[in-house]
Amino acid sequence: MPGMSKMELLPGTLDMLILKSLTRGVMHGYGIAQHIQQLSSDVLQVEEGSLYPALQRLQIQGWIASEWGHSVNNRRARYYRLTAAGRKQLEKKVSEFDKLLKAIASVMRPATDT
């Protein structure tokens, strides 16, 4: 978003967002980035320099798998899908994320402030 400073994500957040995006089905890298951007109302914009290393890391860990195919524009693209191990990892990450959000909310808005 023009004029908006870059936001820092917590470590592991991009991996979780990618895994969550792939629960919708098989997607190519650009599609994953667009999905995250659209659902976040343009707040989260994933750059290629962050996305593709993350996809490679997730694939090495066995949380996603990929294969080559053709996009609707007949361009060759690598398509990614969530594996069973990736689905399990996503559940773990979401649980940790929920716990972290609750802890941060407790600090930012203590019960005495309400």
mmCIF file of C-alpha atoms in Angstrom:
data_model
loop_
_atom_site.group_PDB
_atom_site.id
_atom_site.type_symbol
_atom_site.label_atom_id
_atom_site.label_comp_id
_atom_site.label_asym_id
_atom_site.label_seq_id
_atom_site.Cartn_x
_atom_site.Cartn_y
_atom_site.Cartn_z
ATOM 1 C CA MET A 1 0.000 0.000 0.000
ATOM 2 C CA PRO A 2 1.600 3.342 -1.018
ATOM 3 C CA GLY A 3 2.803 5.460 1.881
ATOM 4 C CA MET A 4 2.275 2.676 4.380
ATOM 5 C CA SER A 5 5.356 1.534 6.235
ATOM 6 C CA LYS A 6 6.233 -2.135 6.214
ATOM 7 C CA MET A 7 4.756 -4.086 9.068
ATOM 8 C CA GLU A 8 6.843 -6.667 10.845
ATOM 9 C CA LEU A 9 5.376 -10.114 11.183
ATOM 10 C CA LEU A 10 6.096 -12.371 14.100
ATOM 11 C CA PRO A 11 8.500 -15.183 13.207
ATOM 12 C CA GLY A 12 6.610 -18.081 11.666
ATOM 13 C CA THR A 13 3.587 -15.989 10.742
ATOM 14 C CA LEU A 14 4.219 -16.154 6.984
ATOM 15 C CA ASP A 15 4.511 -19.945 7.161
ATOM 16 C CA MET A 16 1.197 -20.114 9.015
ATOM 17 C CA LEU A 17 -0.498 -17.801 6.477
ATOM 18 C CA ILE A 18 0.770 -19.915 3.577
ATOM 19 C CA LEU A 19 -0.387 -23.157 5.202
ATOM 20 C CA LYS A 20 -3.775 -21.601 5.943
ATOM 21 C CA SER A 21 -4.103 -20.337 2.353
ATOM 22 C CA LEU A 22 -3.461 -23.837 1.055
ATOM 23 C CA THR A 23 -6.388 -25.229 3.058
ATOM 24 C CA ARG A 24 -8.494 -23.759 0.222
ATOM 25 C CA GLY A 25 -6.824 -26.107 -2.258
ATOM 26 C CA VAL A 26 -3.939 -26.207 -4.696
ATOM 27 C CA MET A 27 -2.503 -22.764 -5.471
ATOM 28 C CA HIS A 28 0.520 -21.288 -7.229
ATOM 29 C CA GLY A 29 2.802 -18.811 -5.470
ATOM 30 C CA TYR A 30 1.214 -15.711 -6.963
ATOM 31 C CA GLY A 31 -2.212 -17.003 -5.987
ATOM 32 C CA ILE A 32 -1.088 -17.550 -2.400
ATOM 33 C CA ALA A 33 0.288 -13.995 -2.208
ATOM 34 C CA GLN A 34 -2.910 -12.568 -3.705
ATOM 35 C CA HIS A 35 -5.070 -14.576 -1.309
ATOM 36 C CA ILE A 36 -3.188 -13.265 1.726
ATOM 37 C CA GLN A 37 -3.290 -9.697 0.423
ATOM 38 C CA GLN A 38 -7.000 -9.797 -0.364
ATOM 39 C CA LEU A 39 -8.086 -11.373 2.912
ATOM 40 C CA SER A 40 -5.982 -8.904 4.882
ATOM 41 C CA SER A 41 -7.530 -5.932 3.017
ATOM 42 C CA ASP A 42 -4.105 -5.119 1.520
ATOM 43 C CA VAL A 43 -2.413 -4.821 4.930
ATOM 44 C CA LEU A 44 -0.276 -7.925 4.326
ATOM 45 C CA GLN A 45 1.634 -7.881 1.057
ATOM 46 C CA VAL A 46 3.929 -10.841 0.594
ATOM 47 C CA GLU A 47 6.925 -10.100 -1.583
ATOM 48 C CA GLU A 48 8.470 -12.756 -3.820
ATOM 49 C CA GLY A 49 11.715 -12.508 -1.862
ATOM 50 C CA SER A 50 9.909 -13.744 1.228
ATOM 51 C CA LEU A 51 7.294 -16.008 -0.357
ATOM 52 C CA TYR A 52 9.419 -18.372 -2.424
ATOM 53 C CA PRO A 53 12.041 -19.082 0.271
ATOM 54 C CA ALA A 54 9.154 -19.799 2.665
ATOM 55 C CA LEU A 55 7.540 -22.158 0.145
ATOM 56 C CA GLN A 56 10.842 -23.963 -0.305
ATOM 57 C CA ARG A 57 11.315 -24.211 3.475
ATOM 58 C CA LEU A 58 7.796 -25.591 3.949
ATOM 59 C CA GLN A 59 8.360 -28.117 1.178
ATOM 60 C CA ILE A 60 11.654 -29.300 2.689
ATOM 61 C CA GLN A 61 9.840 -29.816 5.999
ATOM 62 C CA GLY A 62 7.205 -31.887 4.219
ATOM 63 C CA TRP A 63 4.350 -29.552 5.096
ATOM 64 C CA ILE A 64 3.550 -28.763 1.469
ATOM 65 C CA ALA A 65 4.150 -30.549 -1.836
ATOM 66 C CA SER A 66 4.368 -29.120 -5.324
ATOM 67 C CA GLU A 67 4.105 -30.013 -8.950
ATOM 68 C CA TRP A 68 4.342 -28.118 -12.210
ATOM 69 C CA GLY A 69 1.223 -27.212 -14.131
ATOM 70 C CA HIS A 70 -0.209 -24.476 -16.326
ATOM 71 C CA SER A 71 -2.088 -21.415 -15.128
ATOM 72 C CA VAL A 72 -5.328 -20.157 -16.679
ATOM 73 C CA ASN A 73 -3.100 -17.948 -18.855
ATOM 74 C CA ASN A 74 -1.330 -21.107 -20.076
ATOM 75 C CA ARG A 75 1.828 -20.122 -18.224
ATOM 76 C CA ARG A 76 3.913 -22.791 -16.581
ATOM 77 C CA ALA A 77 3.626 -22.493 -12.805
ATOM 78 C CA ARG A 78 4.472 -24.532 -9.746
ATOM 79 C CA TYR A 79 1.374 -25.474 -7.789
ATOM 80 C CA TYR A 80 1.500 -26.127 -4.061
ATOM 81 C CA ARG A 81 -0.758 -28.234 -1.891
ATOM 82 C CA LEU A 82 -0.982 -28.864 1.826
ATOM 83 C CA THR A 83 0.160 -32.283 3.058
ATOM 84 C CA ALA A 84 -1.260 -34.181 6.037
ATOM 85 C CA ALA A 85 1.850 -33.184 8.009
ATOM 86 C CA GLY A 86 1.275 -29.576 6.954
ATOM 87 C CA ARG A 87 -2.326 -29.685 8.146
ATOM 88 C CA LYS A 88 -1.133 -30.978 11.520
ATOM 89 C CA GLN A 89 1.547 -28.263 11.657
ATOM 90 C CA LEU A 90 -1.061 -25.616 10.846
ATOM 91 C CA GLU A 91 -3.220 -26.767 13.764
ATOM 92 C CA LYS A 92 -0.180 -26.471 16.052
ATOM 93 C CA LYS A 93 0.699 -22.995 14.713
ATOM 94 C CA VAL A 94 -2.865 -21.728 15.068
ATOM 95 C CA SER A 95 -2.988 -22.965 18.665
ATOM 96 C CA GLU A 96 0.313 -21.212 19.459
ATOM 97 C CA PHE A 97 -0.872 -18.070 17.658
ATOM 98 C CA ASP A 98 -4.133 -17.982 19.623
ATOM 99 C CA LYS A 99 -2.204 -18.355 22.880
ATOM 100 C CA LEU A 100 0.169 -15.530 21.863
ATOM 101 C CA LEU A 101 -2.706 -13.224 20.883
ATOM 102 C CA LYS A 102 -4.409 -13.855 24.212
ATOM 103 C CA ALA A 103 -1.189 -13.073 26.094
ATOM 104 C CA ILE A 104 -0.592 -9.872 24.118
ATOM 105 C CA ALA A 105 -4.197 -8.763 24.647
ATOM 106 C CA SER A 106 -3.801 -9.367 28.393
ATOM 107 C CA VAL A 107 -0.814 -7.028 28.467
ATOM 108 C CA MET A 108 -2.244 -4.380 26.139
ATOM 109 C CA ARG A 109 -5.717 -4.306 27.670
ATOM 110 C CA PRO A 110 -5.532 -5.545 31.251
ATOM 111 C CA ALA A 111 -8.823 -6.348 32.945
ATOM 112 C CA THR A 112 -8.465 -3.175 35.079
ATOM 113 C CA ASP A 113 -8.691 -1.005 31.907
ATOM 114 C CA THR A 114 -12.166 -2.257 30.980
#
